[in-house]
Amino acid sequence: MKKQAYLFIGIFFLFIGTLFSQDFQGIAIYQTKQVVNLTMDSTKTDFSQQQAIQEMLQKQFEKVYELKFNKTESFYKEEEQLDKPEVSSGGLTITIAGDRSKLYKNTQTETFVNSRDLMGKQFLISDRMEKTDWKLENESKIIGNYTCYKATAVETYEDVEFKTGKKEVKTKNIIAWYTPEIPVTHGPDKYYGLPGLIMEMIVGKKMYLCNKLILNPEKKIEFEIPKKGKKVTQIEFDKISEKKQKEMIEKFSSGRKKGNGNTIEIKIGG
């Protein structure tokens, strides 16, 4: 009886060792949602119209992302979907653009390469990965078939205030749920560094939820390292982005003073 028990345990650990060997790969599909706060001129748009636009925007900000990963590498991009219609009311037109960014991360070298589109121009950001100061909490819950544990963090970032054009330092809270049952340090978007795959995460007003997971797919995953675009560091890209935001704010403010209708493009960055 003891021999049978030892044999079973030996086979079990051999199976686990094979499953999470150096060749271990997986694909995680994340559904994202984001709270959208829309402020409109109440003299030009009644409450019911504002509410309808708010609901339509909320649906259009729902995205689906794919994360391919092995023990040390990951590749994150938005899954292709049919173009969503514009939302319009009066002189205001809002276009929701897809996220064309492609993010490759290597946790062994702690570097990333990110292909980003900024107002029609392609950039290739290559830099060191930003570490998140995670705090592991004593809470757990089940997500799908996996036991997940809670981790929290606070992220500081700079933002350009749309009304004033001034730069402000802000913070957002992060709550992540990771599973040690999948022993990789990957997660959606730029996030990583927990002792298990991130299955669910709330970053400020944005939520990520893994609703599909494929471990060791039959077809071997090839990791695409982005190569197209103007090569810049993260700091250089942030400066260019800030400049473009200020130009857009000035253009928008000028249009409002002239009483023209305005078109605003809202884009979710990945």
Short mmCIF file of C-alpha atoms in Angstrom, two decimals:
data_model
loop_
_atom_site.label_atom_id
_atom_site.label_comp_id
_atom_site.label_asym_id
_atom_site.label_seq_id
_atom_site.Cartn_x
_atom_site.Cartn_y
_atom_site.Cartn_z
CA MET A 1 0.00 0.00 0.00
CA LYS A 2 2.82 2.38 0.91
CA LYS A 3 4.61 1.55 -2.33
CA GLN A 4 1.47 2.44 -4.29
CA ALA A 5 1.14 5.75 -2.40
CA TYR A 6 4.80 6.65 -3.02
CA LEU A 7 4.38 5.71 -6.68
CA PHE A 8 1.30 7.95 -7.01
CA ILE A 9 3.09 10.90 -5.37
CA GLY A 10 6.11 10.37 -7.59
CA ILE A 11 3.96 10.34 -10.75
CA PHE A 12 2.07 13.45 -9.55
CA PHE A 13 5.22 15.52 -9.03
CA LEU A 14 6.67 14.24 -12.30
CA PHE A 15 3.48 15.48 -14.03
CA ILE A 16 3.68 18.89 -12.33
CA GLY A 17 7.37 19.18 -13.19
CA THR A 18 6.61 18.44 -16.84
CA LEU A 19 3.65 20.82 -16.94
CA PHE A 20 5.67 23.76 -15.64
CA SER A 21 9.00 22.89 -17.27
CA GLN A 22 11.15 25.40 -19.10
CA ASP A 23 9.02 24.77 -22.21
CA PHE A 24 5.83 25.70 -20.35
CA GLN A 25 3.65 28.12 -22.35
CA GLY A 26 0.18 29.58 -22.10
CA ILE A 27 -2.36 32.02 -23.46
CA ALA A 28 -4.55 34.19 -21.21
CA ILE A 29 -7.51 36.18 -22.57
CA TYR A 30 -8.44 39.30 -20.60
CA GLN A 31 -11.71 41.22 -20.78
CA THR A 32 -11.24 44.89 -19.83
CA LYS A 33 -13.77 47.45 -18.67
CA GLN A 34 -13.29 51.09 -17.78
CA VAL A 35 -15.44 53.60 -15.94
CA VAL A 36 -16.11 56.55 -18.26
CA ASN A 37 -17.13 59.89 -16.80
CA LEU A 38 -18.63 62.12 -19.49
CA THR A 39 -19.26 65.82 -18.87
CA MET A 40 -21.28 67.71 -21.48
CA ASP A 41 -22.87 71.15 -21.79
CA SER A 42 -26.33 70.71 -20.24
CA THR A 43 -27.64 73.67 -22.24
CA LYS A 44 -27.00 71.80 -25.51
CA THR A 45 -27.63 68.19 -24.45
CA ASP A 46 -30.44 67.01 -22.18
CA PHE A 47 -29.92 64.44 -19.42
CA SER A 48 -31.38 61.48 -21.35
CA GLN A 49 -29.01 62.12 -24.28
CA GLN A 50 -26.02 62.37 -21.93
CA GLN A 51 -27.03 59.13 -20.23
CA ALA A 52 -27.43 57.34 -23.58
CA ILE A 53 -23.99 58.49 -24.75
CA GLN A 54 -22.50 57.48 -21.38
CA GLU A 55 -23.89 53.94 -21.73
CA MET A 56 -22.72 53.61 -25.33
CA LEU A 57 -19.24 54.82 -24.40
CA GLN A 58 -19.12 52.33 -21.53
CA LYS A 59 -19.77 49.44 -23.94
CA GLN A 60 -17.28 50.73 -26.49
CA PHE A 61 -14.54 50.86 -23.87
CA GLU A 62 -14.88 47.12 -23.29
CA LYS A 63 -11.83 45.49 -24.88
CA VAL A 64 -10.41 41.97 -25.20
CA TYR A 65 -6.65 41.39 -24.90
CA GLU A 66 -4.47 38.34 -25.44
CA LEU A 67 -1.41 37.56 -23.31
CA LYS A 68 0.93 34.87 -24.63
CA PHE A 69 3.57 33.74 -22.16
CA ASN A 70 6.24 31.24 -21.15
CA LYS A 71 8.39 31.21 -18.01
CA THR A 72 10.24 34.46 -18.83
CA GLU A 73 8.60 36.10 -21.88
CA SER A 74 5.19 37.55 -22.66
CA PHE A 75 3.45 39.28 -25.58
CA TYR A 76 0.34 41.40 -25.01
CA LYS A 77 -2.00 42.89 -27.61
CA GLU A 78 -5.66 43.67 -28.24
CA GLU A 79 -7.64 41.06 -30.12
CA GLU A 80 -8.97 42.33 -33.44
CA GLN A 81 -12.65 43.30 -33.42
CA LEU A 82 -15.02 44.93 -35.88
CA ASP A 83 -14.85 48.74 -35.83
CA LYS A 84 -17.35 50.22 -33.43
CA PRO A 85 -19.60 53.09 -34.56
CA GLU A 86 -19.08 56.71 -33.63
CA VAL A 87 -21.15 58.21 -30.84
CA SER A 88 -22.57 61.62 -31.68
CA SER A 89 -24.89 64.19 -30.19
CA GLY A 90 -25.38 67.65 -31.61
CA GLY A 91 -22.01 69.09 -32.59
CA LEU A 92 -20.00 66.59 -30.54
CA THR A 93 -18.62 63.45 -32.15
CA ILE A 94 -16.64 60.88 -30.18
CA THR A 95 -14.65 58.19 -31.97
CA ILE A 96 -13.36 55.16 -30.08
CA ALA A 97 -10.13 53.95 -31.66
CA GLY A 98 -8.68 50.47 -31.20
CA ASP A 99 -5.49 49.92 -29.26
CA ARG A 100 -2.80 49.08 -31.81
CA SER A 101 0.00 48.70 -29.26
CA LYS A 102 2.01 45.49 -29.03
CA LEU A 103 3.95 44.87 -25.82
CA TYR A 104 6.78 42.35 -25.42
CA LYS A 105 8.20 41.80 -21.92
CA ASN A 106 11.15 39.73 -20.71
CA THR A 107 11.17 39.22 -16.94
CA GLN A 108 14.61 37.62 -17.01
CA THR A 109 16.31 40.72 -18.48
CA GLU A 110 13.63 43.05 -17.01
CA THR A 111 13.26 44.83 -20.35
CA PHE A 112 10.32 45.57 -22.64
CA VAL A 113 9.64 46.63 -26.22
CA ASN A 114 6.36 48.42 -26.91
CA SER A 115 5.04 49.42 -30.33
CA ARG A 116 2.69 52.40 -29.86
CA ASP A 117 0.66 54.59 -32.19
CA LEU A 118 0.45 58.25 -31.19
CA MET A 119 -1.84 60.38 -33.36
CA GLY A 120 -0.98 58.49 -36.52
CA LYS A 121 2.77 58.11 -35.89
CA GLN A 122 4.36 54.80 -34.90
CA PHE A 123 6.84 54.67 -32.00
CA LEU A 124 8.99 51.81 -30.73
CA ILE A 125 9.59 52.18 -27.00
CA SER A 126 12.45 50.10 -25.59
CA ASP A 127 13.42 50.39 -21.93
CA ARG A 128 13.74 48.76 -18.51
CA MET A 129 10.55 47.38 -16.98
CA GLU A 130 8.94 49.42 -14.23
CA LYS A 131 8.67 47.48 -10.97
CA THR A 132 5.47 47.68 -8.96
CA ASP A 133 5.83 47.77 -5.17
CA TRP A 134 3.39 44.97 -4.43
CA LYS A 135 2.02 44.28 -0.96
CA LEU A 136 0.81 40.68 -0.53
CA GLU A 137 -2.47 40.53 1.40
CA ASN A 138 -3.95 37.70 3.47
CA GLU A 139 -7.05 37.26 1.29
CA SER A 140 -7.99 34.66 -1.30
CA LYS A 141 -10.82 33.82 -3.69
CA ILE A 142 -11.58 31.40 -6.51
CA ILE A 143 -11.41 32.67 -10.10
CA GLY A 144 -12.41 29.98 -12.56
CA ASN A 145 -10.65 26.81 -11.39
CA TYR A 146 -7.82 28.61 -9.59
CA THR A 147 -7.26 29.78 -6.03
CA CYS A 148 -6.09 33.37 -6.24
CA TYR A 149 -4.49 35.65 -3.66
CA LYS A 150 -4.77 39.40 -3.27
CA ALA A 151 -1.98 41.94 -3.76
CA THR A 152 -2.21 45.73 -3.63
CA ALA A 153 -0.11 48.70 -4.71
CA VAL A 154 -0.33 52.46 -5.24
CA GLU A 155 0.87 53.89 -8.55
CA THR A 156 1.99 57.51 -9.02
CA TYR A 157 1.70 59.05 -12.47
CA GLU A 158 1.67 62.42 -14.24
CA ASP A 159 -1.43 63.58 -16.08
CA VAL A 160 -2.26 66.67 -18.15
CA GLU A 161 -5.48 68.33 -16.97
CA PHE A 162 -7.73 68.75 -20.02
CA LYS A 163 -9.32 72.05 -18.94
CA THR A 164 -6.13 73.84 -17.90
CA GLY A 165 -3.41 72.01 -19.85
CA LYS A 166 -1.34 71.82 -16.66
CA LYS A 167 0.57 68.73 -15.57
CA GLU A 168 -0.60 67.14 -12.33
CA VAL A 169 0.84 64.33 -10.21
CA LYS A 170 -1.85 61.79 -9.35
CA THR A 171 -2.12 58.36 -7.74
CA LYS A 172 -4.27 55.32 -8.42
CA ASN A 173 -4.88 52.22 -6.36
CA ILE A 174 -4.16 48.76 -7.76
CA ILE A 175 -5.75 45.51 -6.62
CA ALA A 176 -4.49 42.29 -8.22
CA TRP A 177 -5.50 38.64 -7.79
CA TYR A 178 -2.79 36.14 -8.75
CA THR A 179 -2.58 32.35 -8.68
CA PRO A 180 0.58 30.48 -7.60
CA GLU A 181 -0.92 27.46 -9.40
CA ILE A 182 0.45 29.03 -12.59
CA PRO A 183 4.02 29.87 -11.45
CA VAL A 184 4.89 32.72 -13.80
CA THR A 185 5.29 36.40 -12.87
CA HIS A 186 3.32 37.76 -15.83
CA GLY A 187 0.19 39.89 -15.97
CA PRO A 188 -1.80 42.09 -18.34
CA ASP A 189 -0.44 45.34 -19.76
CA LYS A 190 2.85 46.44 -18.15
CA TYR A 191 2.21 44.67 -14.84
CA TYR A 192 4.25 41.74 -13.52
CA GLY A 193 6.25 40.65 -10.48
CA LEU A 194 3.79 38.59 -8.42
CA PRO A 195 4.40 34.91 -7.49
CA GLY A 196 1.82 33.67 -9.98
CA LEU A 197 -0.14 34.74 -13.06
CA ILE A 198 -2.41 37.76 -12.51
CA MET A 199 -5.98 36.58 -13.13
CA GLU A 200 -7.85 39.75 -12.19
CA MET A 201 -6.77 43.33 -11.61
CA ILE A 202 -8.27 46.76 -10.97
CA VAL A 203 -6.05 49.74 -11.82
CA GLY A 204 -7.79 52.96 -10.89
CA LYS A 205 -11.05 52.81 -12.88
CA LYS A 206 -9.95 50.05 -15.25
CA MET A 207 -10.60 46.35 -14.67
CA TYR A 208 -8.90 43.31 -16.22
CA LEU A 209 -10.41 39.83 -15.89
CA CYS A 210 -8.95 36.61 -17.31
CA ASN A 211 -11.93 34.68 -18.70
CA LYS A 212 -10.04 32.11 -20.75
CA LEU A 213 -6.78 30.27 -20.14
CA ILE A 214 -4.97 27.78 -22.39
CA LEU A 215 -1.94 26.00 -20.92
CA ASN A 216 0.64 24.32 -23.17
CA PRO A 217 -1.27 24.73 -26.46
CA GLU A 218 -0.55 22.17 -29.18
CA LYS A 219 0.97 24.80 -31.47
CA LYS A 220 4.18 26.24 -30.04
CA ILE A 221 3.97 29.96 -29.28
CA GLU A 222 6.39 32.19 -31.16
CA PHE A 223 7.03 35.48 -29.39
CA GLU A 224 6.94 38.52 -31.66
CA ILE A 225 9.31 41.31 -30.65
CA PRO A 226 7.98 44.59 -32.16
CA LYS A 227 10.39 46.24 -34.59
CA LYS A 228 8.44 48.99 -36.41
CA GLY A 229 8.42 52.65 -35.37
CA LYS A 230 10.69 55.46 -34.28
CA LYS A 231 12.96 54.18 -31.51
CA VAL A 232 12.58 56.06 -28.21
CA THR A 233 12.89 55.46 -24.47
CA GLN A 234 9.84 55.60 -22.19
CA ILE A 235 10.81 59.08 -20.93
CA GLU A 236 11.22 60.36 -24.49
CA PHE A 237 7.83 58.95 -25.50
CA ASP A 238 6.13 60.48 -22.43
CA LYS A 239 7.51 63.93 -23.35
CA ILE A 240 6.27 63.61 -26.94
CA SER A 241 2.87 62.42 -25.71
CA GLU A 242 2.60 65.32 -23.25
CA LYS A 243 3.43 67.83 -26.00
CA LYS A 244 0.77 66.33 -28.30
CA GLN A 245 -1.83 66.44 -25.51
CA LYS A 246 -1.15 70.14 -24.91
CA GLU A 247 -1.46 70.86 -28.63
CA MET A 248 -4.79 69.02 -28.74
CA ILE A 249 -6.07 70.92 -25.67
CA GLU A 250 -5.10 74.27 -27.23
CA LYS A 251 -6.81 73.33 -30.49
CA PHE A 252 -9.95 72.21 -28.65
CA SER A 253 -10.05 75.37 -26.51
CA SER A 254 -9.63 77.55 -29.61
CA GLY A 255 -12.50 75.73 -31.34
CA ARG A 256 -14.79 76.19 -28.35
CA LYS A 257 -14.14 79.93 -28.28
CA LYS A 258 -15.13 80.16 -31.95
CA GLY A 259 -18.28 78.16 -31.25
CA ASN A 260 -17.36 75.34 -33.64
CA GLY A 261 -18.47 71.71 -33.27
CA ASN A 262 -15.63 69.50 -32.05
CA THR A 263 -14.51 65.96 -32.70
CA ILE A 264 -12.77 64.18 -29.82
CA GLU A 265 -11.02 60.84 -30.21
CA ILE A 266 -10.91 58.73 -27.07
CA LYS A 267 -8.34 55.99 -27.10
CA ILE A 268 -7.45 53.35 -24.54
CA GLY A 269 -3.71 52.87 -24.25
CA GLY A 270 -2.41 49.29 -23.77
#
